[in-house]
Amino acid sequence: MIKFENVSKCYDNVNKAVDSLNLTIEKGEFFVIIGPSGCGKTTTLKMINRLIDLSEGTIYLDDKKISEYNIHELRWNIGYVLQQIALFPHMTIEENIAIVPELKKWDKKKIKDRITDLLESVGLEPEKYRHRKPSELSGGEQQRVGVVRALAADPNIILMDEPFSALDPISRKKLQQDMVKLKKKINKTIVFVTHDMQEALELGDRICIMQEGKIVQCDTPEAIINNPKNDFVRNFFKSANVYRASLFESDYSVKDLVDEGFIGEIGDKEGVGYVNAEESLEKLFSILTKEENIKIKQNEKIIGTLNMEHLVKFVANKLEKDGEI
Ligand code: ADP
Ligand code: MG
């Protein structure tokens, strides 16, 4: 658990880059911080691993103040991925990934096996890549190695600062998909900074929207879409095309979600109502603003249930694929 208590950062004694932040990030949560350039995202992130000192307030990690941790111990247990690929150019991929495990004095065999597993997990053939230098990899491949390196020593927390923003759209999409898979597999606390709402919607368990050093809204993607706190938040979604995103304008129907695998099992929480698979997304949306789950009927049979998360992820997916729906 990471807890911010009245945390502020002042670089110049005049403006607060981060202003009285109160925030709790739960263990295992994928927590996304989003907001326009200069709103304090990077500062917030770097205060967690003490790359930046706070001016006021306290940050706790598992109930202990971060200032009380040994700095090396703290850094080694927090993986960090940056926007710019920061691999060491003179070292091989294997050597780059091994840095923190070696600092932690893991034995050679354990490190080697770990690297094999990690490279495989992001689709890089270990024997092909381990002895290459970073310059022999594409941008997307290097960034994958950056992600893997942050995971290498099995940290409990991973901080990611716009890790995919320098990539071309295809590499970016692939890495986002890797992240979705990794997220399910590794169950780590991930704090992920982005300025891309589509990315935030796709990855975040919760999204924290910042403006001028303050939190504007912090909630699940579904709750924010259902209930944007003000025009700033609403506009942020608009910029991501999420509204135009044709919940209201597209030809997609409920069936399209189901066909793409967005469906849940029938539990005992659903009411008696159902929606037909031929219905529009607009209809589904309006139901899901009132009900947590709704059963789906296709060919006279109830085939499963949908919730707002399914809908949001489907729409986010389409936005990425089609530019807009
Ligand atoms: P973001 O990551 O959201 O773009 P930052 O956290 O990098 O924002 O910056 C927040 C504010 O703090 C900005 O106004 C920026 O100019 C200022 N700032 C960031 N780093 C420094 C620094 N080292 N010295 C002075 N001001 C800084
Ligand atoms: Mg930044």
CSV table of C-alpha atoms and ligand atoms in Angstrom, one decimal:
chain,number,residue,atom,x,y,z
A,1,MET,CA,0.0,0.0,0.0
A,2,ILE,CA,1.2,3.5,-0.9
A,3,LYS,CA,-0.3,6.4,1.1
A,4,PHE,CA,0.1,10.1,0.4
A,5,GLU,CA,-0.8,12.3,3.3
A,6,ASN,CA,-1.0,16.0,2.6
A,7,VAL,CA,2.0,15.8,0.2
A,8,SER,CA,3.2,18.9,-1.5
A,9,LYS,CA,6.2,19.7,-3.6
A,10,CYS,CA,7.5,23.2,-4.2
A,11,TYR,CA,10.5,23.5,-6.5
A,12,ASP,CA,10.8,27.3,-6.3
A,13,ASN,CA,9.0,28.4,-3.1
A,14,VAL,CA,6.3,30.0,-5.2
A,15,ASN,CA,4.3,27.5,-7.1
A,16,LYS,CA,3.4,24.1,-5.8
A,17,ALA,CA,4.0,21.5,-8.4
A,18,VAL,CA,2.1,19.0,-6.3
A,19,ASP,CA,-0.4,20.5,-3.8
A,20,SER,CA,-1.6,18.7,-0.7
A,21,LEU,CA,-2.1,15.3,-2.2
A,22,ASN,CA,-4.1,12.7,-0.3
A,23,LEU,CA,-4.2,9.4,-1.9
A,24,THR,CA,-4.1,5.7,-1.0
A,25,ILE,CA,-3.0,3.1,-3.6
A,26,GLU,CA,-3.9,-0.4,-2.7
A,27,LYS,CA,-1.7,-3.4,-2.9
A,28,GLY,CA,-2.0,-5.1,-6.3
A,29,GLU,CA,-3.8,-2.1,-7.8
A,30,PHE,CA,-3.1,-0.8,-11.3
A,31,PHE,CA,-3.3,2.9,-10.6
A,32,VAL,CA,-3.2,5.4,-13.4
A,33,ILE,CA,-2.3,9.1,-13.0
A,34,ILE,CA,-3.4,11.2,-15.9
A,35,GLY,CA,-3.5,14.9,-16.7
A,36,PRO,CA,-2.1,17.6,-19.0
A,37,SER,CA,1.6,18.3,-19.2
A,38,GLY,CA,3.0,20.0,-16.2
A,39,CYS,CA,0.2,19.0,-13.8
A,40,GLY,CA,2.6,17.2,-11.5
A,41,LYS,CA,2.4,13.5,-12.6
A,42,THR,CA,6.2,12.9,-12.8
A,43,THR,CA,6.8,14.7,-9.5
A,44,THR,CA,4.2,12.6,-7.8
A,45,LEU,CA,5.7,9.4,-9.1
A,46,LYS,CA,9.3,10.3,-8.3
A,47,MET,CA,8.5,11.2,-4.7
A,48,ILE,CA,7.5,7.6,-4.2
A,49,ASN,CA,11.0,6.2,-4.8
A,50,ARG,CA,12.6,9.4,-3.4
A,51,LEU,CA,14.1,10.5,-6.6
A,52,ILE,CA,12.5,13.8,-5.5
A,53,ASP,CA,12.2,15.0,-1.9
A,54,LEU,CA,8.9,16.1,-0.7
A,55,SER,CA,8.4,19.6,0.7
A,56,GLU,CA,5.5,18.8,3.0
A,57,GLY,CA,3.5,15.9,4.1
A,58,THR,CA,4.3,12.2,4.4
A,59,ILE,CA,4.4,9.2,2.0
A,60,TYR,CA,3.9,5.7,3.6
A,61,LEU,CA,4.8,2.4,2.1
A,62,ASP,CA,3.1,-0.4,3.9
A,63,ASP,CA,2.7,1.8,7.0
A,64,LYS,CA,6.3,2.9,7.2
A,65,LYS,CA,7.4,6.4,6.2
A,66,ILE,CA,9.4,6.2,3.0
A,67,SER,CA,12.0,8.5,4.7
A,68,GLU,CA,12.7,5.7,7.1
A,69,TYR,CA,13.6,3.1,4.5
A,70,ASN,CA,17.2,2.5,3.5
A,71,ILE,CA,17.3,4.3,0.2
A,72,HIS,CA,18.9,1.4,-1.7
A,73,GLU,CA,16.4,-1.1,-0.3
A,74,LEU,CA,13.6,1.2,-1.3
A,75,ARG,CA,14.8,1.7,-4.9
A,76,TRP,CA,15.6,-2.0,-5.4
A,77,ASN,CA,12.1,-2.9,-4.3
A,78,ILE,CA,10.5,-0.4,-6.6
A,79,GLY,CA,10.8,-1.0,-10.4
A,80,TYR,CA,10.9,2.1,-12.5
A,81,VAL,CA,10.2,2.5,-16.2
A,82,LEU,CA,10.7,5.8,-18.0
A,83,GLN,CA,9.5,7.3,-21.3
A,84,GLN,CA,12.9,7.4,-22.8
A,85,ILE,CA,14.5,4.1,-23.1
A,86,ALA,CA,17.2,4.1,-20.5
A,87,LEU,CA,19.1,0.9,-21.2
A,88,PHE,CA,22.9,1.0,-20.9
A,89,PRO,CA,24.2,1.0,-24.4
A,90,HIS,CA,27.4,-0.8,-23.8
A,91,MET,CA,25.8,-3.7,-21.9
A,92,THR,CA,23.9,-6.6,-23.5
A,93,ILE,CA,20.2,-7.1,-22.9
A,94,GLU,CA,20.9,-9.8,-20.4
A,95,GLU,CA,23.3,-7.6,-18.5
A,96,ASN,CA,20.9,-4.7,-18.5
A,97,ILE,CA,18.1,-6.9,-17.0
A,98,ALA,CA,20.5,-8.4,-14.4
A,99,ILE,CA,21.5,-5.2,-12.8
A,100,VAL,CA,19.2,-5.2,-9.8
A,101,PRO,CA,19.1,-9.0,-9.3
A,102,GLU,CA,23.0,-8.8,-9.1
A,103,LEU,CA,22.9,-5.9,-6.6
A,104,LYS,CA,20.6,-8.1,-4.6
A,105,LYS,CA,23.1,-10.9,-4.9
A,106,TRP,CA,20.9,-13.5,-6.5
A,107,ASP,CA,22.9,-16.5,-7.7
A,108,LYS,CA,23.8,-16.7,-11.4
A,109,LYS,CA,21.5,-19.6,-12.3
A,110,LYS,CA,18.5,-17.9,-10.7
A,111,ILE,CA,19.2,-14.7,-12.6
A,112,LYS,CA,19.6,-16.5,-15.9
A,113,ASP,CA,16.3,-18.4,-15.5
A,114,ARG,CA,14.5,-15.2,-14.5
A,115,ILE,CA,15.7,-13.4,-17.6
A,116,THR,CA,14.6,-16.3,-19.8
A,117,ASP,CA,11.1,-16.2,-18.3
A,118,LEU,CA,10.8,-12.4,-18.5
A,119,LEU,CA,11.9,-12.2,-22.1
A,120,GLU,CA,9.5,-14.9,-23.0
A,121,SER,CA,6.7,-13.1,-21.2
A,122,VAL,CA,7.0,-10.1,-23.5
A,123,GLY,CA,7.4,-12.1,-26.6
A,124,LEU,CA,11.2,-11.7,-27.1
A,125,GLU,CA,12.9,-15.0,-27.9
A,126,PRO,CA,15.5,-15.3,-25.1
A,127,GLU,CA,18.3,-17.0,-27.0
A,128,LYS,CA,17.9,-14.5,-29.9
A,129,TYR,CA,17.9,-11.4,-27.7
A,130,ARG,CA,19.9,-12.0,-24.5
A,131,HIS,CA,23.4,-11.3,-26.0
A,132,ARG,CA,22.4,-8.4,-28.2
A,133,LYS,CA,23.2,-4.7,-27.4
A,134,PRO,CA,20.3,-2.3,-27.1
A,135,SER,CA,21.1,-0.6,-30.4
A,136,GLU,CA,20.4,-3.9,-32.2
A,137,LEU,CA,16.7,-3.7,-31.0
A,138,SER,CA,13.8,-1.6,-32.3
A,139,GLY,CA,12.3,1.1,-30.1
A,140,GLY,CA,9.4,-1.2,-29.2
A,141,GLU,CA,11.7,-4.1,-28.3
A,142,GLN,CA,13.9,-1.8,-26.2
A,143,GLN,CA,10.9,-0.5,-24.3
A,144,ARG,CA,9.8,-4.1,-23.6
A,145,VAL,CA,13.3,-4.8,-22.2
A,146,GLY,CA,12.8,-1.6,-20.1
A,147,VAL,CA,9.6,-3.1,-18.7
A,148,VAL,CA,11.2,-6.4,-18.1
A,149,ARG,CA,14.2,-4.8,-16.4
A,150,ALA,CA,11.9,-3.1,-13.9
A,151,LEU,CA,10.3,-6.4,-13.1
A,152,ALA,CA,13.5,-8.3,-12.9
A,153,ALA,CA,14.2,-8.4,-9.2
A,154,ASP,CA,10.5,-9.0,-8.4
A,155,PRO,CA,9.8,-5.6,-6.9
A,156,ASN,CA,6.5,-5.1,-5.1
A,157,ILE,CA,5.8,-1.8,-6.8
A,158,ILE,CA,6.4,-0.7,-10.3
A,159,LEU,CA,6.4,3.0,-11.3
A,160,MET,CA,5.9,3.7,-15.0
A,161,ASP,CA,6.2,7.2,-16.4
A,162,GLU,CA,4.6,7.5,-19.8
A,163,PRO,CA,6.4,4.3,-20.8
A,164,PHE,CA,4.9,3.9,-24.2
A,165,SER,CA,4.4,7.4,-25.3
A,166,ALA,CA,7.5,7.5,-27.5
A,167,LEU,CA,6.5,4.4,-29.5
A,168,ASP,CA,4.7,4.1,-32.8
A,169,PRO,CA,1.0,3.2,-32.5
A,170,ILE,CA,1.5,-0.5,-33.3
A,171,SER,CA,4.3,-1.1,-30.8
A,172,ARG,CA,2.4,0.9,-28.3
A,173,LYS,CA,-0.7,-1.2,-28.7
A,174,LYS,CA,1.3,-4.4,-28.4
A,175,LEU,CA,2.9,-3.3,-25.2
A,176,GLN,CA,-0.4,-2.2,-23.8
A,177,GLN,CA,-1.7,-5.7,-24.5
A,178,ASP,CA,1.4,-7.2,-22.8
A,179,MET,CA,0.7,-5.0,-19.8
A,180,VAL,CA,-2.8,-6.3,-19.6
A,181,LYS,CA,-1.5,-9.8,-19.5
A,182,LEU,CA,1.3,-9.1,-17.2
A,183,LYS,CA,-1.0,-7.3,-14.8
A,184,LYS,CA,-3.2,-10.4,-14.5
A,185,LYS,CA,-0.1,-12.6,-14.0
A,186,ILE,CA,2.1,-10.7,-11.6
A,187,ASN,CA,-0.4,-9.0,-9.3
A,188,LYS,CA,1.9,-6.1,-8.4
A,189,THR,CA,1.1,-2.6,-7.4
A,190,ILE,CA,1.6,-0.5,-10.5
A,191,VAL,CA,1.5,3.3,-10.6
A,192,PHE,CA,1.3,4.3,-14.3
A,193,VAL,CA,1.5,7.8,-15.6
A,194,THR,CA,0.0,8.7,-19.0
A,195,HIS,CA,-1.6,11.6,-20.8
A,196,ASP,CA,-3.6,9.2,-23.0
A,197,MET,CA,-7.1,8.6,-21.8
A,198,GLN,CA,-7.6,5.6,-24.0
A,199,GLU,CA,-4.6,3.9,-22.4
A,200,ALA,CA,-5.8,4.9,-18.9
A,201,LEU,CA,-9.2,3.4,-19.6
A,202,GLU,CA,-7.8,0.2,-20.9
A,203,LEU,CA,-5.3,-0.4,-18.1
A,204,GLY,CA,-6.4,1.3,-15.0
A,205,ASP,CA,-8.2,-0.3,-12.0
A,206,ARG,CA,-8.5,3.3,-10.9
A,207,ILE,CA,-7.7,6.6,-12.6
A,208,CYS,CA,-6.6,9.7,-10.8
A,209,ILE,CA,-7.1,12.8,-12.9
A,210,MET,CA,-4.7,15.7,-11.9
A,211,GLN,CA,-4.8,19.4,-12.7
A,212,GLU,CA,-2.3,22.0,-11.5
A,213,GLY,CA,-0.9,19.7,-8.8
A,214,LYS,CA,-4.2,18.7,-7.4
A,215,ILE,CA,-6.5,15.7,-7.8
A,216,VAL,CA,-9.6,16.5,-9.7
A,217,GLN,CA,-11.2,13.1,-9.6
A,218,CYS,CA,-10.0,9.6,-8.6
A,219,ASP,CA,-12.1,6.6,-9.2
A,220,THR,CA,-12.7,3.6,-11.4
A,221,PRO,CA,-12.9,4.2,-15.1
A,222,GLU,CA,-16.6,3.3,-15.1
A,223,ALA,CA,-17.4,5.7,-12.3
A,224,ILE,CA,-15.6,8.5,-14.0
A,225,ILE,CA,-17.3,8.0,-17.3
A,226,ASN,CA,-20.7,7.7,-15.6
A,227,ASN,CA,-20.1,10.7,-13.4
A,228,PRO,CA,-17.4,13.1,-14.5
A,229,LYS,CA,-16.9,15.6,-11.8
A,230,ASN,CA,-16.6,18.7,-13.9
A,231,ASP,CA,-16.0,20.0,-17.4
A,232,PHE,CA,-12.2,19.5,-17.1
A,233,VAL,CA,-12.8,15.7,-16.7
A,234,ARG,CA,-15.5,15.7,-19.3
A,235,ASN,CA,-13.2,17.4,-21.8
A,236,PHE,CA,-10.5,15.0,-21.1
A,237,PHE,CA,-12.8,12.2,-22.1
A,238,LYS,CA,-13.9,14.1,-25.2
A,239,SER,CA,-10.3,14.5,-26.2
A,240,ALA,CA,-10.1,10.8,-26.1
A,241,ASN,CA,-13.2,10.7,-28.3
A,242,VAL,CA,-14.8,8.5,-25.7
A,243,TYR,CA,-18.1,10.2,-25.9
A,244,ARG,CA,-18.2,10.5,-29.6
A,245,ALA,CA,-16.9,7.1,-29.2
A,246,SER,CA,-20.1,6.4,-30.2
A,247,LEU,CA,-21.6,4.9,-27.4
A,248,PHE,CA,-24.1,7.1,-29.2
A,249,GLU,CA,-23.2,7.1,-32.8
A,250,SER,CA,-21.8,3.8,-33.9
A,251,ASP,CA,-23.4,0.8,-35.5
A,252,TYR,CA,-21.9,-1.6,-32.9
A,253,SER,CA,-24.4,-3.6,-31.0
A,254,VAL,CA,-24.2,-5.6,-27.7
A,255,LYS,CA,-23.5,-8.6,-29.9
A,256,ASP,CA,-20.1,-7.1,-31.0
A,257,LEU,CA,-19.0,-7.0,-27.3
A,258,VAL,CA,-19.9,-10.6,-26.8
A,259,ASP,CA,-18.2,-11.6,-30.1
A,260,GLU,CA,-15.0,-10.0,-28.9
A,261,GLY,CA,-15.1,-12.0,-25.6
A,262,PHE,CA,-16.4,-9.2,-23.4
A,263,ILE,CA,-18.9,-11.2,-21.3
A,264,GLY,CA,-19.2,-12.3,-17.7
A,265,GLU,CA,-20.6,-15.4,-16.1
A,266,ILE,CA,-24.1,-15.3,-14.6
A,267,GLY,CA,-23.8,-14.8,-10.9
A,268,ASP,CA,-26.5,-14.1,-8.3
A,269,LYS,CA,-26.2,-10.4,-8.3
A,270,GLU,CA,-28.3,-9.7,-11.5
A,271,GLY,CA,-31.9,-8.7,-11.4
A,272,VAL,CA,-34.6,-10.2,-13.6
A,273,GLY,CA,-33.9,-7.8,-16.5
A,274,TYR,CA,-32.0,-8.6,-19.6
A,275,VAL,CA,-31.0,-6.9,-22.8
A,276,ASN,CA,-31.1,-8.4,-26.3
A,277,ALA,CA,-27.8,-8.9,-28.1
A,278,GLU,CA,-29.2,-6.8,-31.0
A,279,GLU,CA,-29.6,-3.7,-28.9
A,280,SER,CA,-27.4,-0.6,-29.4
A,281,LEU,CA,-24.4,0.3,-27.2
A,282,GLU,CA,-26.3,3.4,-26.2
A,283,LYS,CA,-29.1,1.3,-24.8
A,284,LEU,CA,-26.6,-0.9,-22.9
A,285,PHE,CA,-24.9,2.2,-21.6
A,286,SER,CA,-28.1,3.7,-20.2
A,287,ILE,CA,-29.0,0.4,-18.5
A,288,LEU,CA,-25.5,0.1,-17.0
A,289,THR,CA,-25.7,3.6,-15.5
A,290,LYS,CA,-28.5,2.1,-13.3
A,291,GLU,CA,-27.6,-1.5,-12.9
A,292,GLU,CA,-24.2,-3.0,-12.0
A,293,ASN,CA,-24.7,-6.0,-14.3
A,294,ILE,CA,-27.2,-6.9,-17.0
A,295,LYS,CA,-28.0,-10.3,-18.5
A,296,ILE,CA,-27.6,-10.7,-22.2
A,297,LYS,CA,-30.2,-12.6,-24.3
A,298,GLN,CA,-29.3,-14.0,-27.7
A,299,ASN,CA,-31.4,-16.5,-29.7
A,300,GLU,CA,-33.9,-16.7,-26.8
A,301,LYS,CA,-31.1,-17.8,-24.4
A,302,ILE,CA,-29.4,-15.9,-21.6
A,303,ILE,CA,-25.7,-16.2,-22.5
A,304,GLY,CA,-24.0,-14.2,-19.8
A,305,THR,CA,-23.8,-10.8,-18.3
A,306,LEU,CA,-22.1,-7.4,-19.1
A,307,ASN,CA,-21.0,-4.6,-16.9
A,308,MET,CA,-19.7,-1.1,-17.4
A,309,GLU,CA,-16.1,-2.3,-17.4
A,310,HIS,CA,-16.8,-4.5,-20.4
A,311,LEU,CA,-18.3,-1.6,-22.2
A,312,VAL,CA,-15.5,0.8,-21.4
A,313,LYS,CA,-12.8,-1.7,-22.4
A,314,PHE,CA,-14.6,-2.5,-25.7
A,315,VAL,CA,-14.9,1.2,-26.6
A,316,ALA,CA,-11.3,1.9,-25.6
A,317,ASN,CA,-10.2,-0.9,-27.8
A,318,LYS,CA,-12.2,0.3,-30.8
A,319,LEU,CA,-10.9,3.8,-30.4
A,320,GLU,CA,-7.4,2.6,-30.6
A,321,LYS,CA,-8.1,0.3,-33.6
A,322,ASP,CA,-10.2,2.5,-35.7
A,323,GLY,CA,-8.9,5.9,-34.7
A,324,GLU,CA,-12.5,6.5,-33.8
A,325,ILE,CA,-15.7,4.6,-34.2
B,1,ADP,P1,4.1,16.3,-15.6
B,1,ADP,O1,4.9,15.1,-15.4
B,1,ADP,O2,2.6,16.2,-15.2
B,1,ADP,O3,4.2,16.9,-16.9
B,1,ADP,P2,5.9,17.5,-13.7
B,1,ADP,O4,5.7,16.8,-12.4
B,1,ADP,O5,7.1,17.1,-14.5
B,1,ADP,O6,4.6,17.4,-14.6
B,1,ADP,O7,6.0,19.0,-13.4
B,1,ADP,C1,5.1,19.7,-12.6
B,1,ADP,C2,5.5,21.2,-12.5
B,1,ADP,O8,6.8,21.3,-11.8
B,1,ADP,C3,5.7,21.9,-13.8
B,1,ADP,O9,5.3,23.2,-13.7
B,1,ADP,C4,7.2,21.9,-14.0
B,1,ADP,O10,7.7,22.9,-14.8
B,1,ADP,C5,7.7,22.0,-12.6
B,1,ADP,N1,9.0,21.3,-12.4
B,1,ADP,C6,9.3,20.0,-12.6
B,1,ADP,N2,10.5,19.6,-12.3
B,1,ADP,C7,11.1,20.8,-11.9
B,1,ADP,C8,12.4,21.1,-11.5
B,1,ADP,N3,13.4,20.2,-11.4
B,1,ADP,N4,12.7,22.4,-11.1
B,1,ADP,C9,11.7,23.3,-11.2
B,1,ADP,N5,10.5,23.1,-11.6
B,1,ADP,C10,10.2,21.8,-11.9
B,2,MG,MG,6.0,13.9,-16.7
